[in-house]
Coordinates of C-alpha atoms in Angstrom, one line a residue:
X1487 CA 15.7 63.9 -114.7
X1488 CA 17.7 66.8 -113.2
X1489 CA 16.3 66.3 -109.6
X1490 CA 17.5 62.7 -109.9
X1491 CA 21.2 64.0 -110.6
X1492 CA 21.1 66.1 -107.8
X1493 CA 20.6 63.6 -105.3
X1494 CA 24.1 62.2 -106.4
X1495 CA 26.4 64.7 -105.5
X1496 CA 29.9 62.2 -105.2
X1497 CA 30.6 59.1 -107.0
X1498 CA 33.4 56.6 -106.5
X1499 CA 35.3 54.7 -108.2
X1500 CA 34.8 50.6 -107.3
X1501 CA 31.2 51.3 -106.2
X1502 CA 28.4 49.8 -107.7
X1503 CA 25.6 51.5 -108.6
X1504 CA 22.1 51.6 -111.4
X1505 CA 21.9 53.3 -114.1
X1506 CA 19.2 54.0 -117.3
X1507 CA 20.3 54.0 -120.4
X1508 CA 19.7 57.3 -122.4
X1509 CA 21.4 56.6 -125.8
X1510 CA 23.2 54.0 -127.6
X1511 CA 26.2 54.5 -129.8
X1512 CA 28.5 51.9 -132.0
X1513 CA 31.3 52.0 -129.6
X1514 CA 29.4 53.3 -126.4
X1515 CA 26.6 53.8 -124.0
X1516 CA 25.1 56.9 -122.3
X1517 CA 23.9 56.4 -118.6
X1518 CA 21.9 58.1 -116.3
X1519 CA 23.1 57.6 -113.0
X1520 CA 21.2 60.8 -111.0
X1521 CA 24.8 62.8 -111.1
X1522 CA 25.6 65.8 -112.6
X1523 CA 26.8 64.2 -116.3
X1524 CA 25.8 61.1 -117.6
X1525 CA 28.0 58.1 -117.0
X1526 CA 29.9 56.0 -120.2
X1527 CA 30.1 52.5 -120.9
X1528 CA 32.7 51.9 -123.6
X1529 CA 32.1 49.0 -125.7
X1530 CA 34.7 46.8 -124.1
X1531 CA 32.8 46.8 -120.3
X1532 CA 29.5 46.0 -122.0
X1533 CA 30.3 42.1 -122.4
X1534 CA 32.7 39.3 -121.4
X1535 CA 32.8 38.6 -125.1
X1536 CA 33.3 39.8 -128.4
X1537 CA 30.8 42.7 -129.0
X1538 CA 30.4 44.3 -132.4
X1539 CA 28.3 47.3 -131.8
X1540 CA 26.5 48.5 -128.4
X1541 CA 23.3 47.8 -129.8
X1542 CA 23.7 44.0 -129.5
X1543 CA 23.8 44.1 -125.7
X1544 CA 22.0 46.7 -124.7
X1545 CA 19.1 49.6 -125.9
X1546 CA 17.9 52.8 -124.4
X1547 CA 15.4 52.2 -121.4
X1548 CA 17.7 49.6 -119.8
X1549 CA 18.1 49.6 -116.1
X1550 CA 21.9 48.3 -115.2
X1551 CA 23.1 47.5 -112.8
X1552 CA 27.5 49.1 -113.2
X1553 CA 30.7 49.0 -111.2
X1554 CA 32.0 52.9 -111.7
X1555 CA 36.1 52.2 -113.6
X1556 CA 37.3 55.8 -113.4
X1557 CA 36.1 59.2 -112.4
X1558 CA 37.8 62.1 -114.0
X1559 CA 36.9 65.1 -111.5
X1560 CA 38.2 67.5 -114.0
X1561 CA 35.6 66.6 -116.9
X1562 CA 33.3 65.3 -114.8
X1563 CA 33.5 61.9 -116.9
X1564 CA 32.2 58.8 -114.9
X1565 CA 33.2 55.4 -116.7
X1566 CA 31.2 52.2 -116.2
X1567 CA 31.3 48.5 -116.5
X1568 CA 28.7 46.2 -117.2
X1569 CA 30.8 43.2 -117.2
X1570 CA 32.6 44.1 -113.7
X1571 CA 29.1 43.9 -112.1
X1572 CA 28.5 40.5 -114.3
X1573 CA 31.7 39.0 -113.4
X1574 CA 32.0 39.4 -109.7
X1575 CA 28.3 37.8 -109.3
X1576 CA 29.6 35.0 -111.8
X1577 CA 33.1 34.6 -110.1
X1578 CA 31.0 33.6 -107.0
X1579 CA 28.5 31.8 -108.9
X1580 CA 31.2 29.6 -110.8
X1581 CA 32.9 29.2 -106.8
X1582 CA 29.8 27.7 -105.9
X1583 CA 29.5 25.3 -109.0
X1584 CA 32.8 24.3 -109.1
X1585 CA 32.5 22.7 -105.2
X1586 CA 29.3 21.3 -105.6
X1587 CA 30.1 19.5 -109.0
X1588 CA 27.3 21.2 -110.4
X1589 CA 25.7 20.7 -113.9
X1590 CA 24.4 23.3 -116.0
X1591 CA 23.5 24.7 -119.4
X1592 CA 25.4 27.5 -121.1
X1593 CA 25.5 29.1 -124.7
X1594 CA 28.1 28.2 -127.3
X1595 CA 28.5 32.0 -128.3
X1596 CA 32.0 31.7 -130.2
X1597 CA 33.6 28.9 -132.3
X1598 CA 37.3 29.4 -131.9
X1599 CA 40.4 27.5 -132.7
X1600 CA 40.9 24.6 -129.9
X1601 CA 37.4 24.7 -128.9
X1602 CA 34.3 26.9 -128.0
X1603 CA 33.6 29.9 -126.0
X1604 CA 30.6 30.2 -123.7
X1605 CA 29.0 33.2 -121.6
X1606 CA 29.4 32.2 -118.1
X1607 CA 28.4 35.6 -117.0
X1608 CA 32.5 35.6 -117.2
X1609 CA 34.0 34.3 -121.0
X1610 CA 34.5 30.5 -119.9
X1611 CA 35.7 28.2 -122.3
X1612 CA 35.2 24.5 -123.6
X1613 CA 38.7 22.8 -124.8
X1614 CA 38.1 20.6 -127.8
X1615 CA 39.4 17.9 -125.8
X1616 CA 36.0 18.3 -123.5
X1617 CA 33.0 18.7 -125.9
X1618 CA 32.4 15.3 -126.6
X1619 CA 34.1 11.5 -125.5
X1620 CA 34.6 10.9 -129.3
X1621 CA 36.8 13.4 -131.5
X1622 CA 35.1 16.3 -133.5
X1623 CA 36.3 17.6 -136.6
X1624 CA 34.4 21.0 -137.1
X1625 CA 32.5 22.8 -134.7
X1626 CA 30.8 25.2 -136.3
X1627 CA 27.4 22.8 -135.7
X1628 CA 28.0 24.1 -132.0
X1629 CA 27.6 27.5 -132.6
X1630 CA 25.0 28.9 -130.8
X1631 CA 23.8 25.7 -129.4
X1632 CA 23.1 25.2 -125.5
X1633 CA 25.4 22.5 -124.0
X1634 CA 25.4 21.0 -120.8
X1635 CA 28.6 21.7 -118.7
X1636 CA 30.9 21.6 -115.8
X1637 CA 33.2 23.6 -114.0
X1638 CA 36.8 21.6 -115.1
X1639 CA 39.4 24.3 -113.5
X1640 CA 38.8 27.8 -112.5
X1641 CA 41.2 30.5 -111.8
X1642 CA 40.2 34.0 -110.4
X1643 CA 43.5 35.5 -110.8
X1644 CA 44.7 34.0 -114.3
X1645 CA 40.6 34.9 -115.3
X1646 CA 40.7 31.0 -116.5
X1647 CA 37.3 29.5 -116.2
X1648 CA 37.6 25.6 -118.1
X1649 CA 34.7 23.6 -118.8
X1650 CA 33.5 20.6 -119.9
X1651 CA 30.5 18.8 -121.7
X1652 CA 32.7 15.5 -122.4
X1653 CA 32.5 15.1 -118.5
X1654 CA 28.5 15.2 -119.2
X1655 CA 28.6 12.8 -121.7
X1656 CA 30.5 9.9 -119.5
X1657 CA 28.4 10.3 -116.4
X1658 CA 25.4 9.4 -118.5
X1659 CA 27.1 7.0 -120.3
X1660 CA 28.4 5.7 -116.7
X1661 CA 24.5 5.5 -115.9
X1662 CA 23.2 3.8 -119.2
X1663 CA 26.0 1.1 -118.6
X1664 CA 25.0 0.3 -114.8
X1665 CA 21.3 0.4 -116.1
X1666 CA 22.1 -2.5 -118.6
X1667 CA 24.7 -4.2 -116.2
X1668 CA 21.5 -4.2 -114.0
X1669 CA 19.1 -4.7 -115.7
X1670 CA 20.9 -8.0 -117.8
X1671 CA 20.2 -11.9 -117.9
X1672 CA 20.9 -15.1 -118.5
X1673 CA 19.0 -16.3 -121.4
X1674 CA 18.5 -13.0 -122.8
X1675 CA 18.5 -12.5 -126.8
X1676 CA 19.5 -8.5 -127.5
X1677 CA 20.6 -7.2 -130.6
X1678 CA 24.3 -5.5 -130.4
X1679 CA 27.1 -3.9 -132.5
X1680 CA 30.3 -5.3 -133.3
X1681 CA 32.8 -3.0 -131.7
X1682 CA 36.0 -4.6 -132.2
X1683 CA 37.7 -8.5 -133.3
X1684 CA 40.3 -9.8 -131.7
X1685 CA 42.0 -13.2 -132.2
X1686 CA 40.1 -14.4 -129.4
X1687 CA 36.5 -13.1 -130.2
X1688 CA 35.0 -9.9 -130.9
X1689 CA 33.6 -6.9 -128.5
X1690 CA 29.9 -6.5 -129.0
X1691 CA 28.0 -2.9 -127.5
X1692 CA 25.1 -3.5 -126.2
X1693 CA 23.4 -0.1 -126.3
X1694 CA 26.2 1.1 -123.6
X1695 CA 28.1 -2.2 -122.3
X1696 CA 30.2 -3.9 -124.5
X1697 CA 30.2 -7.7 -123.5
X1698 CA 32.4 -10.3 -125.3
X1699 CA 31.4 -13.2 -127.9
X1700 CA 34.5 -15.9 -127.5
X1701 CA 35.2 -17.2 -130.8
X1702 CA 33.8 -20.5 -129.6
X1703 CA 30.7 -18.7 -129.2
X1704 CA 30.8 -17.0 -132.9
X1705 CA 29.0 -20.5 -134.9
X1706 CA 28.0 -23.6 -134.8
X1707 CA 31.3 -24.9 -136.8
X1708 CA 34.8 -24.1 -135.9
X1709 CA 36.0 -20.8 -136.7
X1710 CA 39.9 -20.3 -137.0
X1711 CA 39.0 -16.0 -137.5
X1712 CA 36.2 -14.2 -135.8
X1713 CA 37.0 -11.3 -139.2
X1714 CA 35.4 -14.9 -140.8
X1715 CA 32.0 -14.5 -139.7
X1716 CA 31.7 -10.9 -138.7
X1717 CA 32.9 -7.3 -139.5
X1718 CA 33.2 -4.0 -137.1
X1719 CA 29.9 -2.3 -137.1
X1720 CA 27.8 -5.6 -137.9
X1721 CA 24.4 -6.0 -136.1
X1722 CA 24.0 -9.2 -134.7
X1723 CA 22.1 -11.0 -132.4
X1724 CA 23.7 -12.2 -129.3
X1725 CA 22.6 -14.3 -126.0
X1726 CA 23.7 -13.1 -122.6
X1727 CA 25.6 -16.2 -121.2
X1728 CA 26.5 -14.7 -118.0
X1729 CA 27.3 -11.0 -116.0
X1730 CA 29.9 -10.0 -113.8
X1731 CA 28.5 -6.9 -112.2
X1732 CA 31.6 -6.8 -110.4
X1733 CA 34.0 -6.7 -113.1
X1734 CA 31.3 -5.3 -115.5
X1735 CA 32.1 -8.6 -118.0
X1736 CA 29.8 -10.3 -119.9
X1737 CA 29.7 -13.3 -122.0
X1738 CA 27.9 -13.6 -124.8
X1739 CA 26.9 -16.2 -127.4
X1740 CA 25.9 -15.4 -130.9
X1741 CA 26.0 -19.3 -132.0
X1742 CA 22.6 -19.7 -129.6
X1743 CA 20.9 -17.4 -131.5
X1744 CA 21.0 -19.0 -135.2
X1745 CA 20.1 -21.9 -136.6
X1746 CA 21.9 -25.2 -135.8
X1747 CA 23.7 -27.3 -138.1
X1748 CA 21.1 -29.9 -136.8
X1749 CA 18.3 -27.6 -137.1
X1750 CA 16.1 -29.8 -139.6
X1751 CA 18.3 -32.5 -140.1
X1752 CA 15.6 -34.7 -141.1
X1753 CA 14.5 -32.9 -143.8
X1754 CA 18.2 -32.2 -145.1
X1755 CA 19.3 -36.3 -144.6
X1756 CA 17.4 -39.5 -144.5
X1757 CA 17.9 -42.7 -144.6
X1758 CA 19.4 -44.6 -147.4
X1759 CA 21.3 -41.0 -148.7
X1760 CA 24.3 -41.8 -149.7
X1761 CA 26.8 -38.6 -149.2
X1762 CA 29.9 -37.5 -149.2
X1763 CA 31.6 -36.8 -146.0
X1764 CA 35.7 -36.1 -144.4
X1765 CA 36.6 -38.4 -141.6
X1766 CA 37.3 -35.8 -138.8
X1767 CA 38.0 -38.3 -135.4
X1768 CA 39.1 -41.5 -135.2
X1769 CA 38.6 -43.5 -132.3
X1770 CA 38.7 -47.1 -131.1
X1771 CA 34.9 -47.7 -132.2
X1772 CA 34.8 -46.2 -135.3
X1773 CA 34.9 -42.6 -137.1
X1774 CA 33.1 -39.6 -136.9
X1775 CA 32.4 -37.8 -140.3
X1776 CA 31.5 -34.8 -141.0
X1777 CA 28.8 -34.6 -143.2
X1778 CA 27.6 -30.7 -143.6
X1779 CA 28.9 -28.5 -141.9
X1780 CA 29.1 -28.7 -138.1
X1781 CA 27.1 -32.5 -138.4
X1782 CA 29.2 -35.3 -137.8
X1783 CA 28.1 -38.9 -138.1
X1784 CA 29.4 -42.4 -136.9
X1785 CA 31.1 -44.8 -139.0
X1786 CA 31.2 -48.3 -136.6
X1787 CA 34.0 -50.3 -137.3
X1788 CA 32.0 -53.0 -138.0
X1789 CA 30.7 -50.8 -141.2
X1790 CA 34.1 -49.5 -141.9
X1791 CA 35.0 -52.2 -144.4
X1792 CA 33.4 -55.8 -146.0
X1793 CA 36.1 -57.9 -144.0
X1794 CA 37.2 -57.7 -140.3
X1795 CA 39.6 -55.4 -139.2
X1796 CA 41.3 -54.5 -136.2
X1797 CA 41.7 -50.3 -135.9
X1798 CA 40.0 -47.9 -138.1
X1799 CA 43.2 -46.8 -138.6
X1800 CA 43.7 -49.7 -140.8
X1801 CA 41.3 -48.5 -143.6
X1802 CA 41.2 -44.8 -142.8
X1803 CA 43.0 -41.8 -141.6
X1804 CA 41.5 -38.0 -140.3
X1805 CA 41.1 -35.7 -142.8
X1806 CA 40.8 -38.2 -145.7
X1807 CA 37.3 -38.0 -148.0
X1808 CA 34.9 -40.4 -148.0
X1809 CA 31.6 -41.7 -149.3
X1810 CA 29.2 -43.4 -146.7
X1811 CA 25.3 -44.3 -146.6
X1812 CA 22.8 -43.2 -143.8
X1813 CA 21.8 -46.0 -141.8
X1814 CA 20.0 -43.7 -139.5
X1815 CA 18.9 -40.3 -138.6
X1816 CA 18.0 -38.9 -134.6
X1817 CA 17.8 -35.3 -134.6
X1818 CA 16.6 -35.8 -130.8
X1819 CA 19.6 -36.8 -129.5
X1820 CA 21.5 -35.6 -132.5
X1821 CA 23.4 -38.7 -134.0
X1822 CA 23.2 -40.0 -137.3
X1823 CA 24.8 -43.7 -138.5
X1824 CA 26.8 -44.2 -141.2
X1825 CA 28.3 -47.2 -143.2
X1826 CA 31.2 -47.6 -145.8
X1827 CA 30.9 -51.2 -145.9
X1828 CA 27.2 -50.9 -147.1
X1829 CA 28.3 -48.8 -149.8
X1830 CA 31.0 -52.1 -150.5
X1831 CA 29.0 -54.4 -150.3
X1832 CA 26.4 -52.7 -153.0
X1833 CA 29.4 -51.9 -155.5
X1834 CA 30.7 -55.6 -155.1
X1835 CA 26.9 -56.8 -156.3
X1836 CA 26.6 -55.0 -158.4
X1837 CA 29.9 -55.5 -160.2
X1838 CA 28.9 -58.9 -160.1
X1839 CA 26.0 -58.9 -161.5
X1840 CA 27.1 -57.0 -164.3
X1841 CA 29.9 -59.5 -164.7
X1842 CA 26.8 -62.2 -164.9
X1843 CA 25.4 -60.2 -167.5
X1844 CA 28.5 -60.0 -169.1
X1845 CA 28.4 -63.5 -168.8
X1846 CA 25.1 -63.9 -170.1
X1847 CA 26.0 -61.9 -173.2
X1848 CA 28.8 -63.3 -174.0
X1849 CA 27.6 -67.1 -173.8
X1850 CA 24.9 -65.7 -176.1
X1851 CA 27.2 -64.5 -178.7
X1852 CA 29.5 -67.2 -178.7
X1853 CA 26.2 -70.2 -179.7
X1854 CA 25.6 -67.6 -182.0
X1855 CA 28.7 -67.5 -183.7
X1856 CA 29.2 -71.1 -183.5
X1857 CA 25.7 -71.8 -185.1
X1858 CA 26.9 -69.8 -187.9
X1859 CA 29.9 -71.5 -188.6
X1860 CA 28.2 -75.1 -188.5
X1861 CA 25.5 -73.7 -190.6
X1862 CA 27.9 -73.1 -193.3
X1863 CA 28.9 -76.8 -193.3
X1864 CA 25.2 -77.8 -193.8

């Protein structure tokens, strides 16, 4: 050891040298640098981060590269710094990463008010707004966590190192969005999550990119308010109608992925059925009557009344509740023929038969009555 000390006859401030830790105290470390006295590394010069005890950073026998901070020749005292050497290297490395927009990993050492502190050779700071793409209320789970970051801002004179994990998350999100956009094709059926509801439809997240389901594509029946059909957070199936990759616009349909009102219509509506309906539209050749949600049938003008009429408006009006008889069901062409006239004829026939029956009963009872009276005179 003494031979090593004799090798170094002079120590100058600012120079860099190598030493071996020979003693670790709470607030300082003694280092053999081959000089006539051991060098001292105060705890404040061990790390760029807050350190409780020197033993948290170094141990006896460790080889350290140190910078001479101060030389007191009267007392032969040499004050050394470990963090100064690391800082010089760190700044060079950080400047290179900043220029190259390089991604790298770092460990969160402290959670402080306003963000996260990391060790990148110097003290680095990730502001709360640059941690994630979303709001984080409690950062306690980030302590000792390794994050991938980029240098957002660098100022050596101010000793300021601002890092961003959010930039990485945004890049990944953009890459994922582009991947989805490039793989989307018309006719694909996917599952998405309702993100936002507007007056004209809903935006659905497809896993990194949003598409629009226009209100007309939400259901087979007419929809006044999208919120009547879906809520934010709902998982729904959608079909891709069109993809505009340049403008990142995706048109979707929920309606096309769910059974339509005409599905299995022949199992629900048969010829001869009498059903209630609502007049939806009047045209010169008849009236369209909705008999189930989204299912309209035609009452031809010749089937509207049990008499000749010039226009459907003479008998019917839009919104009117009517009872109709099913004449024919064509599921393939989604057409149903209806009649009001047949019900009127059947009702008239029924009333006439009832009248005849009542007449027969009245005649019989009258004869019986007259017969009884005549018998009294016999």
